[in-house]
Amino acid sequence: MKKRIGVLLSGRGSNFEALAESVAAGRIPNAEIAVVISNREGAPGIQRAESRGIKTRVIPSKGLEREVYDRQVAAVLDEHKADLICLAGYMRLLSPFFVAKFPNRILNIHPSLLPSFPGLESQRQALEYGVKFAGCTVHFVDENLDAGPIVIQAVVAVEDQDTEESLSARILKEEHRVYSQAVKIVLEEKYKMVGRRVLLTN
Ligand code: GAR
């Protein structure tokens, strides 16, 4: 049976698209994207999913208490029998309820070398801090912001002439590459957890 991926997003959806491409190309074998859920109406990621013929659902989060909202999302993921949940530019903190319901089954991609620069505008934070290396992180999700055990990171050198846009673009390219790798590792259970460390196995 194919493993079923549920994607949560809030906006552009380029990481979703990279995952969908990897599934289609067999780089994430034996898997399918079961549903794409957005908390924002009009998220371009939803149109991208629709044009690929993938099931979508918009569940507006505005005004809802965190757990009340997360229960609605969890119900849709259950309905689509999601084995793994991939956050792809999903700009919401998850409730303890949601995290406990899907233990070690939620991944996030973040555009920094965590634990540096969590939160918003990470690429700008990195430039302003003056780091020489930036990058991205795929990690398991816990109820803290951009925390949780790290599966893969990719490093991008910061150039003197970089702007937020140019650095973000180079990081995004790496995001698209490593997210698929991490999803494959997790779906194939080719890792073991030792404390916070995610060690790769064969
Ligand atoms: C990506 O850069 C992703 O790493 C970031 O939002 C962007 C979404 O782009 N996520 C976070 O900052 C999560 N804390 P996308 O919609 O094109 O995938």
mmCIF file of C-alpha atoms and ligand atoms in Angstrom:
data_model
loop_
_atom_site.group_PDB
_atom_site.id
_atom_site.type_symbol
_atom_site.label_atom_id
_atom_site.label_comp_id
_atom_site.label_asym_id
_atom_site.label_seq_id
_atom_site.Cartn_x
_atom_site.Cartn_y
_atom_site.Cartn_z
ATOM 1 C CA MET A 1 0.000 0.000 0.000
ATOM 2 C CA LYS A 2 1.218 3.465 -0.854
ATOM 3 C CA LYS A 3 2.104 5.738 2.059
ATOM 4 C CA ARG A 4 -0.178 8.716 2.197
ATOM 5 C CA ILE A 5 1.168 12.236 2.696
ATOM 6 C CA GLY A 6 -0.973 15.111 3.974
ATOM 7 C CA VAL A 7 0.440 18.565 3.216
ATOM 8 C CA LEU A 8 -0.431 21.667 5.249
ATOM 9 C CA LEU A 9 0.374 25.053 3.745
ATOM 10 C CA SER A 10 -0.533 28.723 4.017
ATOM 11 C CA GLY A 11 0.821 30.314 0.847
ATOM 12 C CA ARG A 12 2.909 29.903 -2.282
ATOM 13 C CA GLY A 13 3.314 26.134 -2.105
ATOM 14 C CA SER A 14 6.676 25.698 -3.833
ATOM 15 C CA ASN A 15 7.770 23.104 -1.275
ATOM 16 C CA PHE A 16 4.519 21.233 -1.810
ATOM 17 C CA GLU A 17 5.182 21.330 -5.543
ATOM 18 C CA ALA A 18 8.708 19.972 -5.052
ATOM 19 C CA LEU A 19 7.294 17.092 -2.988
ATOM 20 C CA ALA A 20 4.631 16.408 -5.609
ATOM 21 C CA GLU A 21 7.330 16.370 -8.325
ATOM 22 C CA SER A 22 9.429 13.935 -6.301
ATOM 23 C CA VAL A 23 6.459 11.630 -5.770
ATOM 24 C CA ALA A 24 5.620 11.770 -9.491
ATOM 25 C CA ALA A 25 9.246 11.110 -10.475
ATOM 26 C CA GLY A 26 9.621 8.187 -8.058
ATOM 27 C CA ARG A 27 12.226 9.949 -5.889
ATOM 28 C CA ILE A 28 9.786 9.370 -3.026
ATOM 29 C CA PRO A 29 8.772 5.836 -3.989
ATOM 30 C CA ASN A 30 5.567 4.147 -2.991
ATOM 31 C CA ALA A 31 3.883 7.306 -1.812
ATOM 32 C CA GLU A 32 1.099 9.645 -2.799
ATOM 33 C CA ILE A 33 -0.095 13.059 -1.704
ATOM 34 C CA ALA A 34 -3.500 12.301 -0.225
ATOM 35 C CA VAL A 35 -4.630 15.846 0.514
ATOM 36 C CA VAL A 36 -3.370 19.433 0.639
ATOM 37 C CA ILE A 37 -4.909 21.609 3.347
ATOM 38 C CA SER A 38 -4.598 25.387 3.605
ATOM 39 C CA ASN A 39 -5.592 27.599 6.503
ATOM 40 C CA ARG A 40 -5.789 30.570 4.118
ATOM 41 C CA GLU A 41 -8.289 31.089 1.348
ATOM 42 C CA GLY A 42 -6.681 31.891 -1.968
ATOM 43 C CA ALA A 43 -3.338 30.300 -1.087
ATOM 44 C CA PRO A 44 -1.551 29.755 -4.424
ATOM 45 C CA GLY A 45 -0.469 26.328 -3.144
ATOM 46 C CA ILE A 46 -4.095 25.191 -3.338
ATOM 47 C CA GLN A 47 -4.323 26.120 -7.018
ATOM 48 C CA ARG A 48 -1.050 24.292 -7.644
ATOM 49 C CA ALA A 49 -2.485 21.170 -6.013
ATOM 50 C CA GLU A 50 -5.754 21.436 -7.923
ATOM 51 C CA SER A 51 -3.961 21.686 -11.232
ATOM 52 C CA ARG A 52 -2.156 18.456 -10.351
ATOM 53 C CA GLY A 53 -5.470 16.780 -9.591
ATOM 54 C CA ILE A 54 -4.641 16.431 -5.889
ATOM 55 C CA LYS A 55 -7.444 16.712 -3.340
ATOM 56 C CA THR A 56 -7.518 20.017 -1.499
ATOM 57 C CA ARG A 57 -9.303 21.513 1.448
ATOM 58 C CA VAL A 58 -9.355 25.094 2.711
ATOM 59 C CA ILE A 59 -10.077 25.332 6.434
ATOM 60 C CA PRO A 60 -9.971 28.999 7.458
ATOM 61 C CA SER A 61 -8.257 29.413 10.817
ATOM 62 C CA LYS A 62 -9.199 33.014 11.495
ATOM 63 C CA GLY A 63 -10.832 33.540 14.871
ATOM 64 C CA LEU A 64 -10.668 29.896 15.944
ATOM 65 C CA GLU A 65 -8.985 28.762 19.143
ATOM 66 C CA ARG A 66 -5.843 26.748 18.290
ATOM 67 C CA GLU A 67 -7.014 23.308 19.389
ATOM 68 C CA VAL A 68 -10.533 23.736 17.983
ATOM 69 C CA TYR A 69 -8.933 24.508 14.644
ATOM 70 C CA ASP A 70 -6.409 21.682 14.848
ATOM 71 C CA ARG A 71 -9.182 19.163 15.553
ATOM 72 C CA GLN A 72 -10.811 20.145 12.249
ATOM 73 C CA VAL A 73 -7.523 19.689 10.399
ATOM 74 C CA ALA A 74 -6.843 16.348 12.128
ATOM 75 C CA ALA A 75 -10.300 15.107 11.111
ATOM 76 C CA VAL A 76 -9.572 15.852 7.449
ATOM 77 C CA LEU A 77 -6.161 14.156 7.692
ATOM 78 C CA ASP A 78 -7.833 11.095 9.250
ATOM 79 C CA GLU A 79 -10.492 11.113 6.566
ATOM 80 C CA HIS A 80 -7.689 10.912 3.976
ATOM 81 C CA LYS A 81 -5.751 8.347 6.035
ATOM 82 C CA ALA A 82 -2.555 10.403 6.142
ATOM 83 C CA ASP A 83 0.512 8.462 7.305
ATOM 84 C CA LEU A 84 2.809 11.492 7.315
ATOM 85 C CA ILE A 85 2.046 15.193 7.600
ATOM 86 C CA CYS A 86 4.343 17.650 5.839
ATOM 87 C CA LEU A 87 4.201 21.302 6.794
ATOM 88 C CA ALA A 88 5.144 23.305 3.712
ATOM 89 C CA GLY A 89 5.075 26.995 4.541
ATOM 90 C CA TYR A 90 2.347 26.389 7.130
ATOM 91 C CA MET A 91 2.460 29.540 9.220
ATOM 92 C CA ARG A 92 0.764 28.247 12.381
ATOM 93 C CA LEU A 93 1.967 26.801 15.631
ATOM 94 C CA LEU A 94 0.459 23.365 16.272
ATOM 95 C CA SER A 95 -1.483 22.598 19.460
ATOM 96 C CA PRO A 96 -0.229 19.946 21.912
ATOM 97 C CA PHE A 97 -3.344 17.947 20.899
ATOM 98 C CA PHE A 98 -2.254 17.831 17.252
ATOM 99 C CA VAL A 99 1.384 17.018 18.006
ATOM 100 C CA ALA A 100 0.403 14.202 20.398
ATOM 101 C CA LYS A 101 -2.038 12.755 17.858
ATOM 102 C CA PHE A 102 0.673 12.277 15.206
ATOM 103 C CA PRO A 103 3.846 11.367 17.122
ATOM 104 C CA ASN A 104 6.964 11.512 14.904
ATOM 105 C CA ARG A 105 4.675 11.808 11.934
ATOM 106 C CA ILE A 106 4.879 15.559 11.312
ATOM 107 C CA LEU A 107 7.742 17.167 9.377
ATOM 108 C CA ASN A 108 8.467 20.844 8.822
ATOM 109 C CA ILE A 109 10.846 22.710 6.538
ATOM 110 C CA HIS A 110 12.392 25.916 7.829
ATOM 111 C CA PRO A 111 14.653 28.343 5.928
ATOM 112 C CA SER A 112 17.509 28.529 8.444
ATOM 113 C CA LEU A 113 20.059 26.327 10.127
ATOM 114 C CA LEU A 114 18.042 25.726 13.288
ATOM 115 C CA PRO A 115 18.248 26.435 16.152
ATOM 116 C CA SER A 116 19.432 29.741 14.646
ATOM 117 C CA PHE A 117 16.770 32.126 13.391
ATOM 118 C CA PRO A 118 13.434 30.447 14.136
ATOM 119 C CA GLY A 119 10.211 32.323 13.406
ATOM 120 C CA LEU A 120 9.540 34.725 10.581
ATOM 121 C CA GLU A 121 11.910 36.230 7.993
ATOM 122 C CA SER A 122 14.715 33.827 8.875
ATOM 123 C CA GLN A 123 16.744 34.680 5.793
ATOM 124 C CA ARG A 124 16.615 38.390 6.717
ATOM 125 C CA GLN A 125 17.558 37.547 10.311
ATOM 126 C CA ALA A 126 20.575 35.578 9.017
ATOM 127 C CA LEU A 127 21.737 38.431 6.755
ATOM 128 C CA GLU A 128 21.308 41.047 9.467
ATOM 129 C CA TYR A 129 23.179 38.899 11.984
ATOM 130 C CA GLY A 130 26.040 38.586 9.524
ATOM 131 C CA VAL A 131 26.414 34.816 9.399
ATOM 132 C CA LYS A 132 28.632 33.448 6.623
ATOM 133 C CA PHE A 133 26.584 30.277 6.207
ATOM 134 C CA ALA A 134 22.818 30.003 6.103
ATOM 135 C CA GLY A 135 20.603 27.149 4.975
ATOM 136 C CA CYS A 136 17.513 25.137 5.749
ATOM 137 C CA THR A 137 16.350 22.433 8.117
ATOM 138 C CA VAL A 138 13.829 19.597 7.897
ATOM 139 C CA HIS A 139 12.759 18.548 11.374
ATOM 140 C CA PHE A 140 10.120 16.619 13.247
ATOM 141 C CA VAL A 141 7.563 18.936 14.787
ATOM 142 C CA ASP A 142 6.827 19.389 18.443
ATOM 143 C CA GLU A 143 4.673 22.043 20.037
ATOM 144 C CA ASN A 144 7.483 24.602 20.119
ATOM 145 C CA LEU A 145 8.181 26.939 17.238
ATOM 146 C CA ASP A 146 10.639 25.542 14.657
ATOM 147 C CA ALA A 147 11.958 23.023 17.174
ATOM 148 C CA GLY A 148 11.957 19.218 17.252
ATOM 149 C CA PRO A 149 14.574 16.672 16.161
ATOM 150 C CA ILE A 150 16.477 17.517 12.974
ATOM 151 C CA VAL A 151 16.319 15.077 10.057
ATOM 152 C CA ILE A 152 18.388 16.942 7.428
ATOM 153 C CA GLN A 153 20.038 20.328 7.032
ATOM 154 C CA ALA A 154 21.578 21.923 3.945
ATOM 155 C CA VAL A 155 24.123 24.724 4.058
ATOM 156 C CA VAL A 156 24.232 27.750 1.744
ATOM 157 C CA ALA A 157 27.182 30.164 1.751
ATOM 158 C CA VAL A 158 26.231 33.824 2.232
ATOM 159 C CA GLU A 159 27.833 36.065 -0.406
ATOM 160 C CA ASP A 160 28.803 39.676 0.315
ATOM 161 C CA GLN A 161 26.443 40.911 -2.419
ATOM 162 C CA ASP A 162 23.455 38.867 -1.177
ATOM 163 C CA THR A 163 20.087 40.503 -0.629
ATOM 164 C CA GLU A 164 17.247 38.876 1.280
ATOM 165 C CA GLU A 165 15.789 37.855 -2.097
ATOM 166 C CA SER A 166 18.953 36.325 -3.551
ATOM 167 C CA LEU A 167 19.780 34.419 -0.357
ATOM 168 C CA SER A 168 16.178 33.214 -0.003
ATOM 169 C CA ALA A 169 16.201 31.942 -3.589
ATOM 170 C CA ARG A 170 19.386 29.889 -3.050
ATOM 171 C CA ILE A 171 18.042 28.502 0.239
ATOM 172 C CA LEU A 172 14.701 27.645 -1.407
ATOM 173 C CA LYS A 173 16.480 25.564 -4.033
ATOM 174 C CA GLU A 174 18.043 23.518 -1.227
ATOM 175 C CA GLU A 175 14.681 23.302 0.585
ATOM 176 C CA HIS A 176 13.141 21.695 -2.466
ATOM 177 C CA ARG A 177 15.980 19.167 -2.652
ATOM 178 C CA VAL A 178 16.250 18.124 0.983
ATOM 179 C CA TYR A 179 12.561 18.019 1.863
ATOM 180 C CA SER A 180 12.009 15.104 -0.507
ATOM 181 C CA GLN A 181 15.072 13.324 0.867
ATOM 182 C CA ALA A 182 13.796 13.695 4.420
ATOM 183 C CA VAL A 183 10.298 12.493 3.519
ATOM 184 C CA LYS A 184 11.784 9.399 1.858
ATOM 185 C CA ILE A 185 13.910 8.609 4.924
ATOM 186 C CA VAL A 186 10.969 8.982 7.281
ATOM 187 C CA LEU A 187 8.436 7.089 5.152
ATOM 188 C CA GLU A 188 10.888 4.236 4.697
ATOM 189 C CA GLU A 189 11.723 4.372 8.436
ATOM 190 C CA LYS A 190 15.431 4.517 7.632
ATOM 191 C CA TYR A 191 16.345 6.285 10.854
ATOM 192 C CA LYS A 192 16.459 5.796 14.570
ATOM 193 C CA MET A 193 16.053 8.372 17.298
ATOM 194 C CA VAL A 194 18.665 8.658 20.026
ATOM 195 C CA GLY A 195 17.475 11.442 22.265
ATOM 196 C CA ARG A 196 17.085 14.402 19.918
ATOM 197 C CA ARG A 197 19.419 12.882 17.350
ATOM 198 C CA VAL A 198 17.940 11.390 14.190
ATOM 199 C CA LEU A 199 20.471 8.812 13.014
ATOM 200 C CA LEU A 200 20.213 7.386 9.529
ATOM 201 C CA THR A 201 20.123 3.606 9.133
ATOM 202 C CA ASN A 202 20.136 1.396 6.040
HETATM 203 C C1 GAR B 1 9.642 28.309 2.805
HETATM 204 O O1 GAR B 1 10.822 29.064 2.681
HETATM 205 C C2 GAR B 1 9.595 27.570 4.124
HETATM 206 O O2 GAR B 1 10.854 27.099 4.534
HETATM 207 C C3 GAR B 1 9.096 28.647 5.062
HETATM 208 O O3 GAR B 1 8.098 29.303 4.337
HETATM 209 C C4 GAR B 1 8.423 29.231 2.934
HETATM 210 C C5 GAR B 1 7.224 28.674 2.224
HETATM 211 O O4 GAR B 1 7.415 28.666 0.838
HETATM 212 N N1 GAR B 1 8.599 28.090 6.294
HETATM 213 C C6 GAR B 1 8.753 28.662 7.473
HETATM 214 O O5 GAR B 1 9.288 29.742 7.638
HETATM 215 C C7 GAR B 1 8.200 27.859 8.645
HETATM 216 N N2 GAR B 1 8.614 28.418 9.882
HETATM 217 P P1 GAR B 1 6.541 27.768 -0.100
HETATM 218 O O6 GAR B 1 5.068 28.088 0.257
HETATM 219 O O7 GAR B 1 6.874 28.208 -1.483
HETATM 220 O O8 GAR B 1 6.871 26.327 0.158
#
